[in-house]
Structure formats: structure tokens, C-alpha cells
């Protein structure tokens, strides 16, 4: 029994299969490409917007407005950029309408003539029989059969075939109610014409297709029998094709239909006009390629043995210039794709990947291209992840709109520290006819879900993951260089010294008699600079690069803290003096400088903690009292504790002093880093909880040979107890933390065979206590 289809079903099928006007237009253009046309001409004419046409019809149906007034409205609704003279005949005819029925008929016919979308080409064309047997037969597979004859191991075919299901022609149903086709093959003496009024299908909705007479017929004779090609015009449009809408369609959708990386293809292939004015298909500006902060290319290919391999080339250009080439042999690709055999990989077919990566924070204005905002807008226009093309033509919807087919955004926001997302990536995947097992869905919404698509997705995710790792490693190295550069440390001290000396001179103008405290500030800065001057000798002594990094990074963190305190105290004093009335200055000076002297004494203790890191005592183990050392570090933070109202307590159950032999400066650094972490998060907790009473408790357990540091801050998720010790892992915002404090603290502990862990009660989700176990015998 043969299946039959009604006219209504056909219309619904056309509406369902084609998702947008841009896709419908694209489907018509693909037919021209498949016909081997070197040029596809797209002509849009929109004189009277569809919404205005419908409004005029409604006014006629209501019968309340005179025909002359409706005609006057129509004249006003004609678009200002309509081709010269095209609307005048319609307006003239409407003026002479006999009655409302005559007016309506003229308006409908005029709208059909004035508004249309036309696609024409110089391709192979169709014969009268082709129109009957192929164009009017939905689901013909003539092109798929031709593709099937191509040999995977042979040369590329001489033509491109984009379609293979025979349903693209249904796109005309979406665009408008009237279709006219004029086509011919070379050597024929006449044109071949086909006209379809889709409204007949709608009116006879329950009729079977075979009951509605639609037949092609011979058209006029050709002037030149050698001429070939096809013109498809869709009129009586169903939507407003305004210039703004058409421009948006070209920018947002149609510009991606043809590979925008290939600048020659789009400009060479398409000739587009709107109301007889030339329109240029948007493309990625060439200079945007040069602005990319990284470029990545990959190729999935086959060796002579037919084994698959993936080669990824990465070029990172942000603040440095580094390249990396990674080759994954078939055995690793089996793991990547979680395949049970090599069958899928070997039948998948070769393909290429290319993408640009931008860190939008570092984009700048470019002369001749635009402002920083313009450049960011260009990246935003083209970004969206990896688009997919087959033989240079788009497979929707990948890499556009809200499509996250490779889960870039899901991974970016779901995994801490994962910075690669779709808005940073402009890219493409180039498939060819050889990837025949990657089959497009009938509705043109992506590839059919099968094992080959799964393998493709896994491979592309691997490429993106490798780039993420590569770029993150480079950023980590740059951070290490910043934190461990002697020149950077010296530059920071020098700049702070200049700034503080400027403040001292300003203070001295108002309080010349307070020379003592001011000289103390200068002395402290000089002492700090002297400590840093010794760093060159320290680094020369190191043979172990890892120890060199840990020492310098730790020193850098402590210097940052001291510089901050020095700058804050001198700036605070200056601000206080500026806020005091000159007449009352003499009476206020003692209190102001008493506060400054107190802060300077604390800073003196801070700088003294750097002394155990000096050349002579850097790795020298010495016997010292743990309680005294902890008290020294706490005293150095006394001013900070008072400022932020943090109650710091120390307890020890033992009545006897606990003496150990270790590198004193390293234990100071460990405790400093742990306290620094606590102070920061207690400060944040106080912001969100106004009545919060911050506390830090240090428990010295001689019997258990450990130091426990806990606070009542927000704590850390128990599941992240190990993650926080990894380098550059931090929950602090940029400028507040670099994720090295806890990493350095554990490294220093391991140097002594000690342990450092975040601990907490079993079953609790949040832990707030660090345990430093001094249980090793040292090195």
C-alpha cells in the first residue's frame, strides 16, 4: 500500500524542516552551488512591508475607511529606498480601482510583483523532465547516489555536492506563497517554467497532492541555446524583509553560512543586492587574525598504514610567544574517544580544525580598525565556539547563538579556573565529502547522533582541553616569573621607597619637628631594600630550581605585605595631618605621631622576620623555641589585628618550652602565610556579617608535635582540602591573591619532612583548621 500525503501536510513539513528565513535562503543558494554555478546571485526587493500589506487588507475587510484614504496610507508605507519607479504603477492602478474587490485584487497582485526574494545562477539548469521528476519530487536521492559512488581513497571529485536528501526545495514554502522557476540546460532551445501558488494548497488542505495540478511547461525561446542556469523567485512574501532585517540576517546568520575564514569564497561566490543596491557579505576582518592572542590548528589524518593520528599546533601570543605541537597517535585517540576498536576512527574521515582565541580584557584600539569597544564588538560578532563547515559551507547550528555543542561554557563555568569559553573563540571545523558518516539531520539542525559524531565531539574537546592546559601553563609561568623575579622585587621596593619619601617630605612641611619618626620610616625602607639586595647572592647559591622558586615566591609575598603596610601607615599619617585644622595642628601632632611610631615598631618586627631568610641564615638549621617564634609572628601582626578587630590567641598545654632544630625563616613563612589567609577571609566575613567577631586561635601541641591554626571565617569545602594547596588555585579576586601562599607553605613544610593539611571533623562539609605536623627529622 502506498503512503499518500495531503497538501496541508506538505506545507507543515516545509515550515517544520526549515527553521529560519536565513536557512531557507541558504538552502536555495546551496542548490546553485550543487549545479556548479560559479556565481550565486541573490536579489531581494522589498517595496511594501508585509505587515503594512496585511494592515491594508484588514482595513479593506473592515470596510470603514474610504479606498482613497487606504491608497494614501499605502503610498506613505512604500519604503524610501525602493527602486525608482517600481511602486508608481501599483499606485496608479489602485487609484482607478472600481470597488473594494477590485482594489484588493490589484493590491494582492501588486504586492506579489513588488516584494520578492530571487536566487539565480549559471549552473547546469534543469530540463522539463528534471522539473517533473526531481524538483517536484520530495526526497529524491540523486545527489546522495552520486556521492556514494565517490571513492574514499581516490582523488577529490570535480564538483561540490552540498545536498543529498531532496528536501531543501521546501524552503520556498517558508519564504512566500508564490513560486516561479525558470531554468534551462545548455543546448535546449527554450526555457522551462514552473509556477506554484501555495495558497491553493492551503485552501484545498484536505486534498491529496496528486489531486492538485502542478505541472512545468515550456517557456519562451532562448536567444542563445548555449545559455544555462536557473532563476527561482519567491514572492508574496510572508514576512517583513526590511533593510534592517536583511542586514541583521546577513550579519548574524548568512555571513556564517559560507566559511568566513575563507575570504575569497564568499566575495567570489555571492552577488547580493537589496532594492537594486549592492550588499557585501560580512567577513572576519583580516587584521582580526593578527590581533588573536592565540592561534590553534589541528588536523585529524591518516598515515600510510591507515592508522589515525591527531596533530595539534598551538601558538600563544599574549605577553609572550610560545608554540607547541602535540601529536596523538591512534592508541591515544582510542582512549580519547572511548572506542572499543579502531573501526570508528578509521572510517571517520580526515578533517581540520582552526580557531582564534582572544582575551577580551587585553584587546585594544587599532588604527584603521576601530576603538577598543569596536574590536571587542568584532570578536563578539564572530565568537561562539567552533562552527562546522562541509566543503566550505555551514552545517547549522554549531558555533552560533546559544549552541554550546562542545560544552565550552558548561566546562568554563563548572570548573574552577577553566577560562576557555565560547565568547573567546572564533573557530571552524572543516569537514569534506569524505566524512560521509557524519550525516546532516533532515531539518538542517546539526549532525545525526551516531558513534561517528560522538568521536568527532570527543576529539574536538581534546583539542580545546589541550589548548586550555597549554595556555594555563604559560600563564602560570608568567605569574611565577613575576613573583620570583629579583628585578621585579627590587623595582617594587624602589617605587615604594620613592612614594614613601614623597609622603615624608609632605608630612615634614606640616611637622618639621617630628624628624625622628620620619627618619625611622626612611630607615625601614632602606632596611627592606638592603634585604632585597641580598637576594641575588641567595639565588646564586641555589642549585634546585624548585627551591629557588619557593624561596623567591615566598619572599615576594612577604615583601608585598611589608610594602603594603609601609605605604598604608605613611599614607594614613599624611591623610590625618591633611584633615587637621592648621590652627590645631600643634596639639594634634603628638597623637598622630604616636600612632605612626607604634605602626613603625610593628613594621620593624615584620622586616626582622626577613632576616632569617638572608644569605647567611637561609638554610642554616638552628635550635629555637617554637612558642617564642609563634609569638614573634603574631606580634608582627598586632596592628593589623587591632585594625580589623581580630582576636588572636595562642595556647600551649605544655609547661616546658618546646625547642626544635629547623630553618627558622621557613617556619616563619609557613605561619605567616597561614595567618595571611585567615586575616583575608575574616575580613570578607565581616563585610557580609556586620556583627561578626573574628577570631584566630593558634594551638601549640608539643605532645602531638603540631601547630594548629584555626579561625571562625567562612572556611573551605572539605572536598577542596587538597585542591587549595595546588599552585595558583585561589578563590580571591584578581589583585587580592595569586594562589601561591598555601602552596609555598606546604613546600616549605615538606622540605623538613613536616606535613601541612587542612583538617576538620568527619562529616562536616566545611573545614577551618590547618594542622602543621612537625614530626619529621628534617633534612
XYZ file of C-alpha atoms in Angstrom:
779
model
C 0.000 0.000 0.000
C 1.425 3.385 -0.987
C 1.539 6.227 1.520
C -0.208 9.421 0.459
C 0.280 12.988 1.657
C -2.132 15.903 1.796
C -1.365 19.437 0.687
C -1.684 20.702 4.254
C 0.852 18.150 5.432
C 3.316 19.304 2.790
C 3.017 22.919 3.914
C 3.513 21.934 7.526
C 6.504 19.824 6.539
C 8.118 22.787 4.824
C 7.578 25.003 7.869
C 8.964 22.379 10.276
C 12.057 21.424 8.295
C 13.327 24.952 7.642
C 13.974 26.814 10.873
C 14.578 30.390 9.691
C 14.447 32.663 6.653
C 18.251 32.729 6.567
C 18.398 28.924 6.410
C 15.710 28.904 3.715
C 17.713 31.356 1.622
C 20.843 29.332 2.246
C 19.149 26.147 1.027
C 18.274 27.830 -2.259
C 21.862 29.073 -2.613
C 23.193 25.548 -1.978
C 21.154 24.280 -4.920
C 23.003 26.758 -7.140
C 26.361 25.578 -5.808
C 25.410 21.959 -6.444
C 24.522 22.952 -10.009
C 28.171 24.026 -10.446
C 27.375 27.706 -10.822
C 30.459 29.915 -10.356
C 28.240 32.738 -9.054
C 25.051 32.796 -6.989
C 23.008 35.969 -7.375
C 20.669 36.828 -4.511
C 18.240 39.656 -5.161
C 15.839 40.955 -2.540
C 13.227 43.550 -3.388
C 11.004 44.889 -0.633
C 8.819 47.860 -1.547
C 5.762 47.431 0.669
C 6.447 45.710 4.040
C 4.375 42.587 4.673
C 2.976 43.962 7.935
C 1.708 47.097 6.093
C 0.242 44.952 3.323
C -1.659 42.861 5.888
C -2.864 46.020 7.619
C -4.215 47.357 4.319
C -6.047 44.055 3.706
C -7.569 44.281 7.192
C -8.737 47.822 6.519
C -10.388 46.644 3.307
C -12.104 43.760 5.109
C -13.407 46.083 7.821
C -14.846 48.423 5.162
C -14.800 51.508 7.406
C -12.121 53.509 5.575
C -12.521 55.065 2.110
C -10.413 53.447 -0.624
C -8.695 56.762 -1.349
C -7.511 57.009 2.234
C -6.256 53.409 2.219
C -4.400 54.151 -1.017
C -2.872 57.251 0.584
C -1.681 55.144 3.524
C -0.130 52.622 1.155
C 1.743 55.404 -0.628
C 3.165 56.521 2.715
C 4.112 52.955 3.601
C 6.223 52.453 0.475
C 9.838 52.218 1.683
C 12.014 55.232 0.976
C 14.794 53.244 -0.725
C 12.501 51.394 -3.169
C 13.900 51.141 -6.707
C 12.892 54.156 -8.748
C 9.514 53.896 -10.435
C 8.588 50.362 -9.344
C 5.805 51.405 -6.975
C 4.193 54.053 -9.220
C 2.280 51.581 -11.484
C 0.667 49.957 -8.453
C -0.419 53.300 -7.006
C -1.814 54.319 -10.400
C -3.836 51.110 -10.690
C -5.174 51.463 -7.139
C -6.367 54.977 -7.957
C -8.507 53.573 -10.769
C -9.974 50.657 -8.778
C -13.730 50.267 -9.361
C -14.579 48.901 -5.925
C -13.111 47.251 -2.825
C -12.897 43.854 -4.525
C -11.018 45.323 -7.492
C -8.769 47.284 -5.087
C -7.988 44.135 -3.127
C -7.123 42.130 -6.256
C -4.821 44.870 -7.527
C -3.150 45.184 -4.117
C -2.500 41.423 -3.839
C -1.120 41.241 -7.378
C 0.973 44.344 -6.799
C 2.397 43.041 -3.530
C 3.410 39.846 -5.333
C 5.167 41.817 -8.054
C 6.921 44.301 -5.789
C 8.151 42.062 -2.985
C 10.248 39.019 -3.760
C 13.404 37.035 -2.998
C 15.214 35.766 -6.056
C 18.123 33.358 -6.397
C 19.646 32.907 -9.839
C 22.692 31.103 -11.179
C 24.524 29.996 -14.300
C 24.645 26.366 -13.275
C 23.686 23.229 -15.145
C 19.998 24.068 -15.089
C 17.067 21.652 -15.327
C 15.195 20.184 -18.227
C 11.411 19.933 -18.348
C 11.714 16.315 -17.209
C 14.069 17.302 -14.359
C 11.467 19.759 -13.074
C 8.886 16.993 -13.086
C 10.928 14.049 -11.800
C 13.400 15.767 -9.451
C 12.320 19.257 -8.420
C 8.678 18.306 -7.848
C 9.531 15.012 -6.168
C 10.256 15.488 -2.467
C 13.087 13.363 -1.064
C 14.865 12.427 -4.287
C 18.319 10.975 -3.598
C 20.069 11.624 -6.927
C 22.866 13.579 -5.270
C 23.332 11.078 -2.471
C 23.693 8.334 -5.068
C 26.361 10.365 -6.837
C 28.218 10.890 -3.552
C 28.077 7.177 -2.815
C 29.987 6.469 -5.997
C 32.952 8.554 -4.819
C 35.892 6.511 -3.513
C 37.276 7.427 -0.082
C 40.753 6.539 -1.203
C 40.525 8.366 -4.526
C 41.005 11.951 -5.570
C 38.584 14.701 -4.688
C 35.629 14.886 -7.097
C 35.431 17.668 -9.631
C 32.322 19.169 -8.031
C 30.888 20.069 -4.640
C 27.616 18.484 -3.588
C 26.047 20.017 -0.500
C 22.583 18.465 -0.637
C 21.616 14.820 -0.657
C 18.095 14.495 0.785
C 15.997 16.333 -1.770
C 14.134 18.445 0.805
C 15.932 21.798 0.526
C 13.434 22.997 -2.078
C 10.797 23.038 0.680
C 12.467 26.254 1.875
C 10.444 28.207 -0.682
C 7.288 27.406 1.296
C 8.640 29.235 4.302
C 9.543 32.417 2.455
C 6.402 33.141 0.453
C 3.151 31.918 -1.079
C 4.157 32.146 -4.710
C 6.970 30.359 -6.530
C 8.230 30.752 -10.068
C 11.116 28.777 -11.531
C 12.724 29.466 -14.892
C 15.524 27.113 -15.881
C 17.285 25.615 -18.885
C 20.160 23.329 -19.796
C 22.808 24.175 -22.349
C 21.720 23.057 -25.801
C 17.988 23.460 -25.173
C 16.107 25.891 -27.378
C 13.589 27.032 -24.741
C 13.350 27.953 -21.115
C 11.443 25.645 -18.805
C 8.958 27.264 -16.431
C 7.208 26.197 -13.257
C 4.723 28.260 -11.262
C 3.167 27.244 -7.932
C 0.637 29.168 -5.881
C 0.949 27.672 -2.385
C -2.292 29.292 -1.280
C -4.110 26.702 -3.399
C -2.611 24.017 -1.186
C -3.833 25.828 1.867
C -7.348 26.312 0.513
C -7.589 22.664 -0.523
C -5.869 21.498 2.625
C -7.522 18.093 2.773
C -6.847 17.320 -0.860
C -4.097 14.868 -1.773
C -1.099 16.314 -3.595
C -1.855 14.209 -6.662
C -5.260 15.911 -6.866
C -3.738 19.386 -7.234
C -2.490 20.008 -10.745
C 1.045 21.411 -10.731
C 2.992 20.899 -13.922
C 6.035 22.505 -15.544
C 5.716 23.849 -19.054
C 7.899 25.117 -21.828
C 8.673 28.793 -21.680
C 9.903 31.271 -24.307
C 12.694 30.571 -26.754
C 16.250 31.380 -25.756
C 18.271 33.947 -27.651
C 21.357 31.759 -27.168
C 20.906 27.951 -26.989
C 24.207 27.697 -25.086
C 22.819 29.604 -22.089
C 22.138 27.570 -18.971
C 21.057 28.263 -15.418
C 18.129 28.641 -13.054
C 16.202 31.539 -11.515
C 13.961 30.870 -8.529
C 11.721 33.708 -7.415
C 9.662 33.521 -4.224
C 7.075 36.279 -3.998
C 4.041 37.185 -1.935
C 6.480 37.106 0.986
C 5.271 36.092 4.440
C 7.430 38.455 6.464
C 8.897 41.953 6.576
C 12.111 41.990 4.567
C 13.242 45.421 5.669
C 16.785 46.578 5.043
C 17.485 46.336 8.777
C 16.158 42.780 8.981
C 18.065 41.687 5.887
C 21.255 43.291 7.190
C 20.835 41.531 10.516
C 20.227 38.247 8.692
C 23.445 38.686 6.729
C 25.465 39.705 9.788
C 24.137 37.189 12.279
C 23.370 34.137 10.152
C 24.070 34.223 6.439
C 27.622 35.521 6.906
C 28.391 32.256 8.697
C 26.766 30.100 6.018
C 29.933 30.276 3.934
C 33.257 29.803 5.697
C 34.143 33.338 6.937
C 37.773 32.264 7.355
C 37.966 31.869 3.576
C 37.795 35.479 2.451
C 37.828 34.630 -1.250
C 34.954 32.174 -1.284
C 32.131 34.456 -0.069
C 33.082 37.509 -2.139
C 33.705 35.391 -5.198
C 30.588 33.254 -4.959
C 27.791 35.629 -3.928
C 26.391 38.720 -5.641
C 23.789 40.177 -3.299
C 21.515 43.176 -3.865
C 18.766 44.739 -1.797
C 16.398 47.033 -3.702
C 18.979 47.072 -6.515
C 21.789 48.243 -4.208
C 24.880 46.076 -3.821
C 25.296 44.414 -0.415
C 28.599 42.998 0.827
C 28.580 39.751 2.756
C 30.301 40.378 6.135
C 33.574 38.544 6.710
C 36.085 38.287 9.518
C 38.456 41.274 9.092
C 41.908 40.051 8.142
C 43.515 42.231 10.810
C 41.462 40.468 13.476
C 43.536 37.352 12.775
C 46.667 39.320 13.690
C 45.080 40.525 16.944
C 44.317 37.000 18.196
C 46.100 36.181 21.440
C 46.464 32.586 20.326
C 46.004 30.550 17.178
C 45.345 26.837 17.192
C 45.154 24.441 14.268
C 44.660 20.703 14.270
C 44.366 18.007 11.667
C 42.901 14.560 12.016
C 44.637 12.477 9.387
C 45.706 9.018 8.330
C 49.180 7.560 7.976
C 50.139 5.270 5.116
C 49.232 2.358 7.365
C 45.701 3.821 7.636
C 46.305 4.472 11.320
C 44.661 7.667 12.540
C 46.522 10.454 14.291
C 45.759 13.948 15.550
C 48.307 16.761 15.237
C 47.626 19.948 17.210
C 49.701 23.112 16.705
C 49.312 25.917 19.248
C 50.731 29.431 19.022
C 50.273 31.572 22.174
C 50.933 35.313 21.816
C 49.615 37.073 24.916
C 52.523 38.699 26.808
C 54.894 36.141 25.302
C 55.292 33.999 22.186
C 55.348 30.271 22.633
C 54.486 27.392 20.342
C 53.702 23.766 20.955
C 52.987 20.822 18.666
C 51.204 17.800 20.128
C 50.751 14.535 18.223
C 48.291 11.939 19.442
C 48.718 8.510 17.848
C 45.796 6.194 17.268
C 46.250 4.374 20.558
C 45.677 7.621 22.471
C 42.756 8.592 20.263
C 41.077 5.303 21.112
C 41.295 6.403 24.735
C 40.112 9.937 23.940
C 37.028 8.696 22.096
C 36.479 5.759 24.483
C 36.215 3.496 21.479
C 36.277 -0.266 21.774
C 38.136 -0.597 18.494
C 39.788 1.479 15.774
C 36.872 0.988 13.376
C 35.155 4.330 14.026
C 38.417 6.278 13.921
C 39.494 4.724 10.648
C 36.136 5.361 8.987
C 35.570 8.850 10.391
C 37.492 10.577 7.603
C 40.130 13.342 7.754
C 39.215 16.859 8.887
C 40.861 20.081 10.022
C 40.287 22.497 12.885
C 41.327 26.113 13.251
C 40.432 28.680 15.866
C 41.465 32.062 17.225
C 41.468 32.783 20.951
C 41.034 36.248 22.433
C 41.350 37.505 25.980
C 38.932 40.399 25.613
C 40.422 42.259 28.590
C 43.626 42.769 26.592
C 42.047 43.936 23.340
C 42.977 47.500 22.420
C 42.090 50.103 19.829
C 43.644 49.562 16.412
C 44.209 52.408 13.983
C 42.113 51.911 10.893
C 40.032 49.193 12.514
C 38.347 50.939 15.439
C 38.280 51.672 19.140
C 38.711 49.069 21.869
C 34.924 48.793 22.012
C 34.794 48.290 18.225
C 37.377 45.496 18.384
C 35.527 43.805 21.239
C 32.338 44.076 19.173
C 34.006 42.348 16.211
C 35.159 39.491 18.412
C 31.698 39.260 19.933
C 30.094 39.172 16.458
C 32.140 36.200 15.267
C 32.747 34.334 18.527
C 30.655 31.383 19.607
C 32.967 28.401 19.585
C 33.673 26.088 16.672
C 31.478 26.402 13.585
C 31.258 23.353 11.326
C 31.611 23.500 7.551
C 31.500 20.830 4.891
C 33.388 21.723 1.743
C 33.271 25.354 2.860
C 29.540 25.550 3.630
C 27.975 25.718 7.064
C 26.310 22.924 8.992
C 23.921 24.613 11.409
C 23.714 25.412 14.294
C 27.203 24.682 15.586
C 29.232 27.606 16.888
C 26.480 30.199 16.858
C 23.739 31.677 19.006
C 23.079 29.697 22.134
C 24.609 26.482 20.801
C 27.240 25.001 23.127
C 27.679 21.664 21.376
C 31.203 21.144 22.760
C 30.166 22.226 26.275
C 32.743 25.005 26.336
C 30.667 27.293 28.547
C 29.462 24.425 30.717
C 33.055 23.460 31.437
C 34.226 27.063 31.788
C 31.715 27.927 34.488
C 31.500 24.488 36.052
C 35.190 24.049 36.722
C 37.159 26.497 38.819
C 39.996 28.120 36.908
C 38.753 26.993 33.477
C 38.966 30.198 31.449
C 38.193 28.946 27.953
C 34.640 29.806 26.873
C 32.718 30.354 23.641
C 32.925 34.147 23.753
C 36.721 33.905 23.468
C 36.789 31.551 20.497
C 36.270 32.152 16.775
C 36.794 28.856 15.033
C 35.864 26.320 12.411
C 35.892 22.604 11.762
C 36.394 21.743 8.113
C 34.720 18.539 7.000
C 34.582 17.228 3.447
C 32.602 14.674 1.476
C 34.994 12.076 2.892
C 33.290 12.471 6.286
C 30.214 10.811 4.777
C 29.300 9.066 8.049
C 28.791 12.454 9.665
C 25.282 12.804 8.271
C 23.231 16.004 8.491
C 19.779 15.860 10.002
C 16.848 16.337 7.651
C 15.782 19.515 9.441
C 19.259 21.008 8.925
C 19.782 21.300 12.683
C 23.135 19.609 13.063
C 24.518 16.127 12.591
C 22.683 12.908 13.262
C 23.649 11.457 16.633
C 25.778 8.382 15.997
C 29.121 6.914 17.022
C 30.970 8.995 14.456
C 29.578 12.266 15.759
C 30.487 11.162 19.302
C 34.052 10.511 18.158
C 34.224 13.925 16.453
C 32.989 15.698 19.591
C 35.498 13.851 21.794
C 38.403 14.752 19.501
C 37.418 18.429 19.322
C 37.028 18.599 23.096
C 40.508 17.114 23.394
C 41.919 19.852 21.142
C 40.274 22.529 23.277
C 41.390 20.849 26.500
C 44.994 20.671 25.282
C 44.942 24.358 24.419
C 43.449 25.198 27.800
C 46.252 23.306 29.539
C 48.912 24.865 27.306
C 47.665 28.421 27.854
C 47.181 27.901 31.586
C 50.737 26.599 31.945
C 52.064 29.679 30.156
C 50.051 31.983 32.404
C 51.328 30.101 35.448
C 54.899 30.507 34.229
C 54.369 34.229 33.698
C 52.967 34.531 37.225
C 55.970 32.664 38.588
C 58.307 34.984 36.704
C 56.518 37.984 38.175
C 56.682 36.639 41.711
C 60.180 35.202 41.514
C 61.990 37.898 39.579
C 64.653 39.683 41.620
C 64.348 42.666 39.296
C 60.591 42.843 39.962
C 61.140 42.720 43.733
C 63.758 45.466 43.562
C 61.566 47.583 41.312
C 58.648 47.298 43.719
C 60.790 48.283 46.685
C 62.348 51.156 44.752
C 58.985 52.511 43.655
C 57.569 52.235 47.162
C 60.666 53.940 48.540
C 60.135 56.873 46.163
C 56.447 57.140 47.008
C 57.062 56.975 50.756
C 59.863 59.572 50.576
C 57.458 61.884 48.756
C 54.925 61.439 51.550
C 57.620 62.090 54.189
C 58.522 65.388 52.539
C 54.860 66.386 52.522
C 54.492 65.468 56.207
C 57.682 67.347 57.088
C 56.197 70.562 55.712
C 53.456 70.456 58.373
C 55.526 68.896 61.169
C 59.232 69.750 60.771
C 59.893 68.998 64.448
C 58.850 65.349 64.033
C 62.092 64.337 62.350
C 62.547 61.199 64.460
C 59.555 59.164 63.250
C 60.061 60.364 59.695
C 63.668 59.216 59.669
C 62.507 55.880 61.085
C 60.236 55.412 58.083
C 63.138 56.060 55.719
C 65.356 53.704 57.709
C 62.787 50.918 57.480
C 62.509 51.332 53.721
C 66.287 51.266 53.380
C 66.461 48.154 55.565
C 63.937 46.444 53.372
C 65.859 47.438 50.250
C 69.027 46.041 51.821
C 67.293 42.723 52.461
C 66.251 42.532 48.827
C 69.766 43.407 47.635
C 70.956 40.148 49.182
C 68.566 38.150 47.022
C 70.983 37.938 44.072
C 73.520 36.111 46.233
C 70.833 33.848 47.663
C 69.637 32.805 44.224
C 73.165 32.109 43.025
C 73.551 29.620 45.877
C 70.502 27.613 44.818
C 71.020 24.591 42.595
C 67.497 23.228 42.899
C 65.199 25.296 40.646
C 62.138 24.287 42.643
C 63.686 25.520 45.904
C 64.756 28.701 44.167
C 61.173 29.315 43.068
C 59.703 28.563 46.509
C 62.175 30.821 48.292
C 61.738 33.759 45.941
C 57.969 33.443 45.708
C 57.672 33.306 49.494
C 59.970 36.272 49.866
C 57.911 38.129 47.280
C 54.696 37.587 49.231
C 56.233 38.873 52.453
C 57.734 41.912 50.732
C 54.329 42.700 49.243
C 52.828 42.627 52.739
C 55.504 44.884 54.226
C 55.314 47.377 51.376
C 51.567 47.493 51.780
C 51.877 48.217 55.494
C 54.607 50.835 54.993
C 52.580 52.609 52.346
C 49.372 52.380 54.375
C 50.885 53.764 57.581
C 52.663 56.716 55.953
C 49.650 57.490 53.794
C 47.368 57.289 56.833
C 49.550 59.749 58.720
C 49.551 62.164 55.805
C 45.786 61.914 55.424
C 45.320 62.583 59.171
C 47.534 65.665 59.037
C 45.711 66.960 55.959
C 42.430 66.632 57.831
C 43.580 68.664 60.861
C 42.951 72.398 61.055
C 46.282 74.267 60.844
C 45.473 76.235 63.991
C 45.035 72.990 65.942
C 47.937 71.116 64.335
C 50.374 71.572 67.215
C 48.026 69.929 69.696
C 47.243 67.018 67.386
C 50.822 66.166 66.399
C 51.779 64.041 69.446
C 48.811 61.693 68.993
C 49.312 61.406 65.247
C 52.983 60.523 65.504
C 52.472 58.274 68.494
C 50.228 56.174 66.249
C 52.805 56.267 63.456
C 55.626 55.218 65.815
C 53.519 52.308 67.045
C 52.941 51.182 63.471
C 56.623 51.539 62.674
C 57.580 49.312 65.623
C 55.293 46.637 64.218
C 56.846 47.027 60.774
C 60.285 46.724 62.307
C 59.234 43.297 63.590
C 57.963 42.437 60.140
C 61.247 43.286 58.490
C 63.131 41.372 61.160
C 61.237 38.256 60.075
C 63.011 38.585 56.733
C 66.412 38.326 58.385
C 66.298 34.521 58.796
C 65.921 34.365 55.006
C 69.178 36.228 54.420
C 72.246 34.702 52.808
C 73.986 33.631 55.993
C 70.943 32.017 57.606
C 68.945 30.857 54.604
C 69.331 27.096 55.102
C 71.083 27.047 58.426
C 69.236 24.923 60.951
C 69.258 26.206 64.471
C 67.621 25.361 67.745
C 64.867 27.747 68.792
C 61.754 27.951 70.915
C 58.528 27.329 68.950
C 56.373 29.360 71.353
C 58.686 32.374 71.061
C 58.726 32.197 67.267
C 54.936 31.979 67.027
C 54.599 34.907 69.430
C 57.037 36.929 67.317
C 54.976 36.384 64.160
C 51.730 37.239 65.977
C 53.266 40.396 67.467
C 54.287 41.497 63.986
C 50.622 41.433 63.010
C 49.392 43.192 66.144
C 48.490 46.454 64.378
C 46.622 44.576 61.645
C 44.724 42.551 64.237
C 43.665 45.692 66.093
C 42.701 47.468 62.887
C 40.388 44.655 61.822
C 39.353 43.786 65.390
C 40.649 40.231 65.116
C 41.135 38.425 68.426
C 44.322 36.339 68.070
C 45.035 33.852 70.854
C 47.814 31.342 71.468
C 47.597 28.321 73.758
C 50.007 25.598 74.779
C 49.254 22.656 77.086
C 52.907 22.009 77.903
C 54.603 23.798 80.784
C 58.041 23.182 79.276
C 59.381 25.175 76.309
C 59.245 23.308 73.004
C 62.588 23.574 71.234
C 63.181 22.244 67.752
C 66.052 22.395 65.266
C 64.951 23.671 61.858
C 65.316 26.544 59.399
C 63.777 29.314 61.449
C 62.859 31.542 58.488
C 60.936 28.772 56.777
C 58.717 28.129 59.790
C 58.080 31.888 59.971
C 56.978 31.861 56.338
C 54.622 28.929 56.898
C 52.881 30.593 59.834
C 52.838 33.977 58.060
C 51.123 32.501 55.021
C 48.509 30.700 57.128
C 47.782 33.839 59.139
C 47.605 35.940 55.977
C 44.998 33.558 54.614
C 42.944 33.764 57.829
C 43.090 37.568 58.034
C 41.858 37.945 54.453
C 38.834 35.680 54.817
C 37.903 37.024 58.248
C 37.828 40.469 56.671
C 35.473 39.205 53.944
C 33.231 37.534 56.538
C 32.989 40.816 58.427
C 31.735 42.508 55.278
C 28.787 40.169 54.878
C 28.134 39.790 58.628
C 28.186 43.180 60.388
C 28.030 41.729 63.948
C 30.823 39.246 63.222
C 33.554 38.854 65.866
C 36.634 37.493 64.035
C 38.908 35.061 65.902
C 42.146 33.242 65.193
C 43.440 30.601 67.556
C 46.890 29.042 67.452
C 47.296 25.856 69.464
C 50.842 24.644 70.112
C 50.722 20.918 70.822
C 54.164 19.791 71.961
C 52.960 16.268 72.778
C 51.437 15.814 69.350
C 54.302 17.776 67.729
C 51.950 20.039 65.796
C 50.815 23.633 65.444
C 47.091 24.100 64.773
C 45.835 27.384 63.303
C 42.082 27.857 63.094
C 39.650 30.735 62.631
C 35.911 31.319 62.559
C 35.822 32.541 58.970
C 33.926 31.044 56.010
C 36.246 28.038 55.839
C 36.917 25.739 52.910
C 34.779 22.960 51.472
C 36.117 19.633 52.736
C 36.102 18.343 49.156
C 38.656 21.050 48.250
C 41.008 20.297 51.142
C 43.767 19.188 48.763
C 42.923 21.416 45.809
C 43.754 24.608 47.726
C 47.413 23.546 48.104
C 47.943 23.479 44.343
C 49.810 26.458 42.835
C 47.688 29.355 41.556
C 44.459 27.906 42.923
C 42.683 30.751 44.687
C 39.174 31.957 45.387
C 40.414 35.527 45.782
C 39.746 38.057 43.004
C 42.484 39.375 40.742
C 44.844 41.649 42.635
C 43.990 40.108 46.006
C 45.702 36.769 45.743
C 47.829 34.682 43.438
C 47.188 31.223 44.832
C 50.773 30.632 45.989
C 50.616 31.138 49.764
C 49.406 27.670 50.752
C 51.459 26.012 48.014
C 54.634 27.641 49.338
C 53.733 26.814 52.934
C 53.371 23.103 52.133
C 56.573 23.104 50.054
C 58.487 24.570 52.993
C 56.936 22.023 55.331
C 57.901 19.139 53.069
C 61.463 20.458 52.984
C 61.629 19.459 56.675
C 59.621 16.256 56.211
C 56.795 18.021 58.015
C 53.141 17.824 56.997
C 50.649 20.604 56.362
C 46.977 19.810 55.868
C 43.541 21.336 56.133
C 41.597 19.235 58.631
C 38.159 19.150 60.158
C 35.580 16.997 61.873
C 34.447 13.899 59.992
C 31.160 14.541 58.225
C 31.486 18.331 58.310
C 31.268 19.965 54.857
C 33.403 22.989 55.784
C 36.809 22.840 57.487
C 38.580 25.741 59.207
C 41.764 24.352 60.791
C 45.259 23.985 59.372
C 47.485 21.422 61.020
C 51.263 21.733 60.729
C 52.830 18.491 61.895
C 56.467 18.865 62.982
C 57.038 15.135 63.003
C 59.978 14.730 60.645
C 63.655 14.702 61.444
C 64.487 17.352 58.872
C 66.969 17.349 56.036
